[in-house]
mmCIF file of C-alpha atoms in Angstrom:
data_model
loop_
_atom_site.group_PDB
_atom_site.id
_atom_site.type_symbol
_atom_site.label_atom_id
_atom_site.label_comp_id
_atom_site.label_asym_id
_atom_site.label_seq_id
_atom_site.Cartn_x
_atom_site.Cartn_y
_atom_site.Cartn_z
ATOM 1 C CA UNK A 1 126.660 49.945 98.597
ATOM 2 C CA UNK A 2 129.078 52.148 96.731
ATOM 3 C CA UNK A 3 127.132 51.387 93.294
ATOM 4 C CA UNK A 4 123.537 52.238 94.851
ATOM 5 C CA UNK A 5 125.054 55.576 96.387
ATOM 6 C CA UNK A 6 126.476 56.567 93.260
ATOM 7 C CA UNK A 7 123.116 55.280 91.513
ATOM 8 C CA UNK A 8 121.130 57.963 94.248
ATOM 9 C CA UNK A 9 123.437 60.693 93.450
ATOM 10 C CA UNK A 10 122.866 60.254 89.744
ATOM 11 C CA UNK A 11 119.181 60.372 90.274
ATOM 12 C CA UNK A 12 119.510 62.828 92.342
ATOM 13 C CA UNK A 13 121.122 65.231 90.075
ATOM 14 C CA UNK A 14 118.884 64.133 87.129
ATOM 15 C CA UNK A 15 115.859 65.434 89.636
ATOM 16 C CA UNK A 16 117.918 68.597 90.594
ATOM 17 C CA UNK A 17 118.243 69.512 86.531
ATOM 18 C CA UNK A 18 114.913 68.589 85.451
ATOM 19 C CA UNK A 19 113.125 70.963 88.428
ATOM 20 C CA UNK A 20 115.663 73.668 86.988
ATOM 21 C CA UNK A 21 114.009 73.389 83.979
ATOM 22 C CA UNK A 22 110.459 73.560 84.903
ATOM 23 C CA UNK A 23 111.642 76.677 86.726
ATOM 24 C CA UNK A 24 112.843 78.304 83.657
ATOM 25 C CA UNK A 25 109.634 79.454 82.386
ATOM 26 C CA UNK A 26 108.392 80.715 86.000
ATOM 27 C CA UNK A 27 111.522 82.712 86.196
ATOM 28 C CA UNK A 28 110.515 84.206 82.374
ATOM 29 C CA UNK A 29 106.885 85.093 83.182
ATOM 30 C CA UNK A 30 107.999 86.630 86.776
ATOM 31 C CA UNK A 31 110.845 88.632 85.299
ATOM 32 C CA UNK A 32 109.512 90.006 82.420
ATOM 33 C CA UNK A 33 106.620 91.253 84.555
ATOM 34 C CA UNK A 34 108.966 93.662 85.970
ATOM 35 C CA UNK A 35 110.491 95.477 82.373
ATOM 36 C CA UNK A 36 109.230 97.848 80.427
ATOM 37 C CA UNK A 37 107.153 97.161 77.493
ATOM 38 C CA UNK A 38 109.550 97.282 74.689
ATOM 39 C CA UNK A 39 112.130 94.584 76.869
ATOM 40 C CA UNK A 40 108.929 92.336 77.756
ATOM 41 C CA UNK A 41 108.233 91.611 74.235
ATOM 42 C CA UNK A 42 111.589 89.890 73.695
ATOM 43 C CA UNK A 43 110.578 87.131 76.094
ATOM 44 C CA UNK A 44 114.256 86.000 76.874
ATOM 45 C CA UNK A 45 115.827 85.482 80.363
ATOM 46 C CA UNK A 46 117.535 88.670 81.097
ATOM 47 C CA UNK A 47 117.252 91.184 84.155
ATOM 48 C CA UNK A 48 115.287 94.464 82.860
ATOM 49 C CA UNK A 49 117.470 97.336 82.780
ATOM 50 C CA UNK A 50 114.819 99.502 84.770
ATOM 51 C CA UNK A 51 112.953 97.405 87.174
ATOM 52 C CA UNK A 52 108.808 98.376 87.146
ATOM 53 C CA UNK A 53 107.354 96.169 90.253
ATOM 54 C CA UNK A 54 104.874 98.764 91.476
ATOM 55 C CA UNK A 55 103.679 100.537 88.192
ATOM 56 C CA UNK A 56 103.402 97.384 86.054
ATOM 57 C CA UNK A 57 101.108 95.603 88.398
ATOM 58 C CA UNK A 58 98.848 98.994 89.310
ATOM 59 C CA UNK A 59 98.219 99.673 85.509
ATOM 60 C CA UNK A 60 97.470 95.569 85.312
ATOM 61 C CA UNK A 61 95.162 95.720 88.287
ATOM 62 C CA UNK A 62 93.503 98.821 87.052
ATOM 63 C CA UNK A 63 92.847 97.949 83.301
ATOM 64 C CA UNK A 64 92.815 94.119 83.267
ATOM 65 C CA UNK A 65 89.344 93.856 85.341
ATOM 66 C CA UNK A 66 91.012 91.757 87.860
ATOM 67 C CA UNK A 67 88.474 92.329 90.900
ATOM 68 C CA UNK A 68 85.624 91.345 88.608
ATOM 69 C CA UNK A 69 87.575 88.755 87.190
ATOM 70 C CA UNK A 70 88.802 87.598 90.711
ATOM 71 C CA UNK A 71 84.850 87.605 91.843
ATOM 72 C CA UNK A 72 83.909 85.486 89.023
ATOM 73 C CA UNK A 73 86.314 82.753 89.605
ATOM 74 C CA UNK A 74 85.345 82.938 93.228
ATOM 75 C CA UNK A 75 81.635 81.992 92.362
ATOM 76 C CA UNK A 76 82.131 79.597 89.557
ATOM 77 C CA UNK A 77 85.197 77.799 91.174
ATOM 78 C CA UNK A 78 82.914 77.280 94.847
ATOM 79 C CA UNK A 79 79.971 76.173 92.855
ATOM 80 C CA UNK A 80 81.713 73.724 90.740
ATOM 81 C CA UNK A 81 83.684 72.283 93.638
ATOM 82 C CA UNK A 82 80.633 71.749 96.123
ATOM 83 C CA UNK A 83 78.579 70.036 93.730
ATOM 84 C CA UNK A 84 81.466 68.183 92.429
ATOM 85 C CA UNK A 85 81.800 67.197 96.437
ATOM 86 C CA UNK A 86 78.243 66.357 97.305
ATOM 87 C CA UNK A 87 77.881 64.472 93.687
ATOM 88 C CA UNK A 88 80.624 62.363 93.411
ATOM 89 C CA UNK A 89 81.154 61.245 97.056
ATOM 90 C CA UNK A 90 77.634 59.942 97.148
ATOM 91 C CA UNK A 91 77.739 58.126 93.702
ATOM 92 C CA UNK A 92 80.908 57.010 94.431
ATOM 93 C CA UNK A 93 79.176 55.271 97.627
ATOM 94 C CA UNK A 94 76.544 54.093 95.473
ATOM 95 C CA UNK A 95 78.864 52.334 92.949
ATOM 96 C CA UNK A 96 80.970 50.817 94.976
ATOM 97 C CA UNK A 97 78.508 49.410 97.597
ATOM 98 C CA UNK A 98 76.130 47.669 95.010
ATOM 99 C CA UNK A 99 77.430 45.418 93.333
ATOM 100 C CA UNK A 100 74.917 45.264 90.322
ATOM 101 C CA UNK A 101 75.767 44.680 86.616
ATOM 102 C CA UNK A 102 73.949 48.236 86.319
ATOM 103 C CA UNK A 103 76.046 50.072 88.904
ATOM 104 C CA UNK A 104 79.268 48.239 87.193
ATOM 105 C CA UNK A 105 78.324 49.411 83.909
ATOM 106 C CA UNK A 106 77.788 53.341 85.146
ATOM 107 C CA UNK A 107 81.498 52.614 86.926
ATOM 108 C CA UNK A 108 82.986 51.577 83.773
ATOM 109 C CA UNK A 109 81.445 54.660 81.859
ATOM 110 C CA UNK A 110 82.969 56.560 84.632
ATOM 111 C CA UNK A 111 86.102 55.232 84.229
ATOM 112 C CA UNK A 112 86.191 55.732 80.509
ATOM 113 C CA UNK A 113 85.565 59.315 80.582
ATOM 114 C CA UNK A 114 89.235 59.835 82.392
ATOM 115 C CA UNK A 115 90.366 59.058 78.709
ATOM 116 C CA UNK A 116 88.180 60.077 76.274
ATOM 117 C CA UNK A 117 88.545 63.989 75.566
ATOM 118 C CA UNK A 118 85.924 66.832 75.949
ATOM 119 C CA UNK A 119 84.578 67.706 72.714
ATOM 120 C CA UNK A 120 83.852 71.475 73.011
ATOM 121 C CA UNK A 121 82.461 72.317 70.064
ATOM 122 C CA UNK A 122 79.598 69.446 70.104
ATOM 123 C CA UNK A 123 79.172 70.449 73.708
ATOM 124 C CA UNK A 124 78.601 74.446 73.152
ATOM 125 C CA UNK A 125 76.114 73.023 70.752
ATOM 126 C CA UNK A 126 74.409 70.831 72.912
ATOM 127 C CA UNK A 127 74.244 73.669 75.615
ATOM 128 C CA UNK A 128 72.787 75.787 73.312
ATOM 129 C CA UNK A 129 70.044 73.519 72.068
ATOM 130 C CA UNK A 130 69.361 73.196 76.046
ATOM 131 C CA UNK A 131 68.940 76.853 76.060
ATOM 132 C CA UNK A 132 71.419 77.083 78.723
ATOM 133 C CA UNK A 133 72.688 80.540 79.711
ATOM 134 C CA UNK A 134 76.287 80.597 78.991
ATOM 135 C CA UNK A 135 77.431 80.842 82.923
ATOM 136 C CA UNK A 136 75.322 77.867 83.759
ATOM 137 C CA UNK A 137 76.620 75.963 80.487
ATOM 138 C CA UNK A 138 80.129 77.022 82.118
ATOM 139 C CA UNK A 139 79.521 75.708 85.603
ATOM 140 C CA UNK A 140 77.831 72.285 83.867
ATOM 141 C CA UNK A 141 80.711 71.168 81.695
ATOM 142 C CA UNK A 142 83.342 72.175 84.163
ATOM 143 C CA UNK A 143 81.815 69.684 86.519
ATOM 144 C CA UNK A 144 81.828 66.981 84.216
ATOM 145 C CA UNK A 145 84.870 67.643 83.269
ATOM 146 C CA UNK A 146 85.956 67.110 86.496
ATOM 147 C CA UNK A 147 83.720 64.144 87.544
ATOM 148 C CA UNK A 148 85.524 60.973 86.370
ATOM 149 C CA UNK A 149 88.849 61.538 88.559
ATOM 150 C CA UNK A 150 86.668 63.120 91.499
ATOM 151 C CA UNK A 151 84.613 59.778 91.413
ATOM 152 C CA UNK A 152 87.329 57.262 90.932
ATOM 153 C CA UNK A 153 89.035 58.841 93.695
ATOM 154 C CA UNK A 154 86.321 58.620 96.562
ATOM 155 C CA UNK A 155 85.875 54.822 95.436
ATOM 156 C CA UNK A 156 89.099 54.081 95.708
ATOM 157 C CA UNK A 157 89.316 55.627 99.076
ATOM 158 C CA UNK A 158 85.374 54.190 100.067
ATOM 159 C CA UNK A 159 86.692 50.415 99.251
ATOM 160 C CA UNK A 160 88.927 51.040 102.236
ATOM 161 C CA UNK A 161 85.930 51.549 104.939
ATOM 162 C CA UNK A 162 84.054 48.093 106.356
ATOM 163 C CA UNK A 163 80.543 47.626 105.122
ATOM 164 C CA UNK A 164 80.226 46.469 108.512
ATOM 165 C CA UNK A 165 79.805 49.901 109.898
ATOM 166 C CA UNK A 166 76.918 50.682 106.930
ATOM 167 C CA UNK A 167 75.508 47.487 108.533
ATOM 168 C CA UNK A 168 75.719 48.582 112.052
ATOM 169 C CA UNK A 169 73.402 51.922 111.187
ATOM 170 C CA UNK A 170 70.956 49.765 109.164
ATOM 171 C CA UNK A 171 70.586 47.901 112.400
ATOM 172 C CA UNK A 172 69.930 51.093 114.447
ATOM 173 C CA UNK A 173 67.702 52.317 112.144
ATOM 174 C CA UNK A 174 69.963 54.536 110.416
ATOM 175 C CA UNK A 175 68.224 55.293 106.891
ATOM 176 C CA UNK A 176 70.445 55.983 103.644
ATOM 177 C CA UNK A 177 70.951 59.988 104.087
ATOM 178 C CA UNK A 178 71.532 59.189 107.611
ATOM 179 C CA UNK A 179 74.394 56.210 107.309
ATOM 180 C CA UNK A 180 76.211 58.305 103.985
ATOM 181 C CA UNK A 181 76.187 62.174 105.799
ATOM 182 C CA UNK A 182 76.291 61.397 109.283
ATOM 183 C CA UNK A 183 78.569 58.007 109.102
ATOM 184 C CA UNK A 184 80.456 57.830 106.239
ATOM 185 C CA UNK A 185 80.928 61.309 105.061
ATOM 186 C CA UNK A 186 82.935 62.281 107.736
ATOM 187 C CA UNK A 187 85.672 59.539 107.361
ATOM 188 C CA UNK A 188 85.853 60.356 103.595
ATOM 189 C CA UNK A 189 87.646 63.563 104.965
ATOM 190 C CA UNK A 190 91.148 63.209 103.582
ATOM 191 C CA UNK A 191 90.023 62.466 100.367
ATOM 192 C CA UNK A 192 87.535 64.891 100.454
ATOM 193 C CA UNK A 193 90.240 67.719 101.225
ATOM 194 C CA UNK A 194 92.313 66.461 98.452
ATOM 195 C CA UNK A 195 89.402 66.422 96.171
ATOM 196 C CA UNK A 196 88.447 69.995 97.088
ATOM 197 C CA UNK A 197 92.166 71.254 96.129
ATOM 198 C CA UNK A 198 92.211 69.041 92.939
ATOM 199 C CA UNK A 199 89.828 70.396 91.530
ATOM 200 C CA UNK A 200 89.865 74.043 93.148
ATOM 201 C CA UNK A 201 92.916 73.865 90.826
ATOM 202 C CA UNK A 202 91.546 72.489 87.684
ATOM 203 C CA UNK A 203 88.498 74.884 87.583
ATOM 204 C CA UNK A 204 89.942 78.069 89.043
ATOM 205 C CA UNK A 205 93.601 77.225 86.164
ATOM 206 C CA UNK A 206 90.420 76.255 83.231
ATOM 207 C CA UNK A 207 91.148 78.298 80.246
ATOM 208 C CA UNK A 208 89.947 75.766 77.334
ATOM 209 C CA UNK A 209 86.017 75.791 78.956
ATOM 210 C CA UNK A 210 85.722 79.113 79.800
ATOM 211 C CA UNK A 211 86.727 80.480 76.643
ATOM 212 C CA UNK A 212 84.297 79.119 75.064
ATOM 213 C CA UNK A 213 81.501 79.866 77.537
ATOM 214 C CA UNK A 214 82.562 82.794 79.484
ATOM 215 C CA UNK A 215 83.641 84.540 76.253
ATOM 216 C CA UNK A 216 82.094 88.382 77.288
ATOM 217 C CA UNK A 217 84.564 90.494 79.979
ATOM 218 C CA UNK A 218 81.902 90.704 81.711
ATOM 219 C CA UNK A 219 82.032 87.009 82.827
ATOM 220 C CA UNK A 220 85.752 87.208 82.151
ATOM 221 C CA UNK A 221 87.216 84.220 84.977
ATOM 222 C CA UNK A 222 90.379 85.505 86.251
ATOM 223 C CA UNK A 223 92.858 83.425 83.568
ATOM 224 C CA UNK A 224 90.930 84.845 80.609
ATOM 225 C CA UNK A 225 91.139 88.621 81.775
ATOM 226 C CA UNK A 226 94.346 88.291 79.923
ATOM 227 C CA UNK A 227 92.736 88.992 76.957
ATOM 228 C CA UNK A 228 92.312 92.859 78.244
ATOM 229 C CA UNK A 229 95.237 93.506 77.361
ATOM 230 C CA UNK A 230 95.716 92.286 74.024
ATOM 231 C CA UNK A 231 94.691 94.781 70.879
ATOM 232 C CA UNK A 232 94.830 94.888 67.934
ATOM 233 C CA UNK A 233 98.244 95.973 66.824
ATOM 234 C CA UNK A 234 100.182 95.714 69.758
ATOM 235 C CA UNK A 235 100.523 93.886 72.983
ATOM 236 C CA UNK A 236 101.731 94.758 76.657
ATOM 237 C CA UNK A 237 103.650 91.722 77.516
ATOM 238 C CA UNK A 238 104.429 93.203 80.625
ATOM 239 C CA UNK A 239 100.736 93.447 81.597
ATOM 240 C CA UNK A 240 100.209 90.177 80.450
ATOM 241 C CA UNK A 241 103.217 88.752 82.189
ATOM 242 C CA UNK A 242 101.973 90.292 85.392
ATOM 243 C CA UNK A 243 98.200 89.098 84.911
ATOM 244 C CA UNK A 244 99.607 85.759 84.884
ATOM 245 C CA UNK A 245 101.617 86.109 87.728
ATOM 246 C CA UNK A 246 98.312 87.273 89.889
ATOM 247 C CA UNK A 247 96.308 84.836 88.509
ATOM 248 C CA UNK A 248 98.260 81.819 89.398
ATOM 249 C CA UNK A 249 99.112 82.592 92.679
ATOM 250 C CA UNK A 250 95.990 81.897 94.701
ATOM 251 C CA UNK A 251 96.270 78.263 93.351
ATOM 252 C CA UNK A 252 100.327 78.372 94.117
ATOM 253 C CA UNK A 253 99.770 79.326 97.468
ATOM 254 C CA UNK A 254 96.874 76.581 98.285
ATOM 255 C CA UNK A 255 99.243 74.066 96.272
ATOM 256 C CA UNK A 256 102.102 75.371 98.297
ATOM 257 C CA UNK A 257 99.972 75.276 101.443
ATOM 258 C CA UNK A 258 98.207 71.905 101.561
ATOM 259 C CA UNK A 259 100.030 70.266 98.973
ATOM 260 C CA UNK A 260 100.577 67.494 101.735
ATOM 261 C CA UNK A 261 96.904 66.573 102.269
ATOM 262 C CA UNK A 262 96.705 65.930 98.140
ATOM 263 C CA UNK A 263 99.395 63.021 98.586
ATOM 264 C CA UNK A 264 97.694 61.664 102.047
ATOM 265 C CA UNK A 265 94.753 61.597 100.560
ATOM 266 C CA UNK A 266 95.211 60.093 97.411
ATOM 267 C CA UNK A 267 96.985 57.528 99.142
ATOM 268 C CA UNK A 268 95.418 56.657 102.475
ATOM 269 C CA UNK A 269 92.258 54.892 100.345
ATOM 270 C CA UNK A 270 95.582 52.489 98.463
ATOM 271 C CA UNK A 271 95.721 49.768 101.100
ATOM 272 C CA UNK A 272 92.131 48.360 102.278
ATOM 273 C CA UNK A 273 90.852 47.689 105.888
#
């Protein structure tokens, strides 16, 4: 007993210092959001001598294009994460109740792309051949990017309802919209929450995509107004360090917020019947 408390208290510590650590460069990015610009661009750990909360973030907000910015994550993050919903829960039905060589095969190319990586430049290429405007291209390859995991999470969760009940609306005269949106949509609704914050997340934090596609300020998503201020002989770190700060904390606060529906959900589908 003595040995396994000691062994907790170890870990425990080991935890403790590690989380410090990730906190190191959160502490950085907020505190250097607050100095001046000449401090900021020494990027070390130490309290600014003249603390600029209000002004640094009201010159950010006013240059940086944040409300347009903000607007166009709004749209492309809801798009993406509806038709990420509405696809992948149904094909993830699909897949898992037929159990065809075909529908294996599609399953096992699903399941490959959570390894292989996204190819941009072949893919800005392709979207270009499509004649594809660059927002749509955007909105595309963010939701393939995002499909593999989506999918393989709604069939692990889908292999935990009874095909009895799809059998039960077949006999009622149920047809196949009816039994997948009216039955079995609505019990898919902790992994569906924990779906919708995934990949809220994952589209609204996408920087590698969007450069490529939303590359005008104009379609600027709210990560790449950064770029606003950056010229071309200087740099206001401070700006920058407070343009990350705004960006990331919509997603911080839904993390922070339903951060336990994400674990509920990805584990309620783990144990079937």
């Amino acid at each position: 007993m003595r040995r396994r408390k000691r062994y907790e208290a170890i870990l425990n510590t080991a935890l403790c210092f590690c989380a410090l650590i990730i906190l190191i460069p959160v502490f950085m990015v907020i505190i250097n959001s607050f100095k001046n610009q000449t401090e900021a661009a020494r990027m070390n750990l130490k309290l600014p001598t003249t603390w600029h909360i209000f002004e640094n973030y009201k010159e950010m907000i006013r240059e940086g294009g944040i409300f347009l910015g903000f607007l166009n994550s709004t749209v492309i993050t809801v798009i993406c994460v509806l038709l990420l919903i509405i696809l992948c829960s149904t094909m993830a039905f699909v897949l898992e109740r037929r159990k065809t060589f075909f529908s294996k095969l599609i399953n096992m190319t699903v399941i490959f792309g959570l390894v292989l990586p996204l190819q941009i430049i072949p893919t800005y290429f392709v979207c270009n051949f499509l004649h594809l405007t660059h927002e749509i291209a955007a909105v595309f390859v963010l939701i393939v990017a995002n499909m593999s995991f989506t999918v393989f999470l709604y069939t692990g969760f889908i292999k935990s309802i009874p095909i009895e009940i799809d059998e039960s609306a077949w006999i009622d005269g149920a047809s196949h919209t009816q039994l997948f949106f009216q039955i079995i949509f609505p019990l898919l609704q902790p992994v569906t929450v924990t779906a919708v914050i995934i990949n809220f997340m994952a589209v609204w934090n996408d920087f590698g995509i969007s450069i490529y596609f939303l590359n005008s300020a104009r379609n600027y998503t709210l990560p790449l107004t950064v770029y606003n201020f950056f010229g071309n002989h200087n740099s206001d770190w401070q700006l920058v360090f407070a343009n990350v700060v705004l960006s990331t904390l919509p997603v911080a606060i839904v993390y922070l917020i339903l951060q336990r529906h994400i674990i509920s959900g990805m584990t309620s589908g783990a144990v079937k019947g």
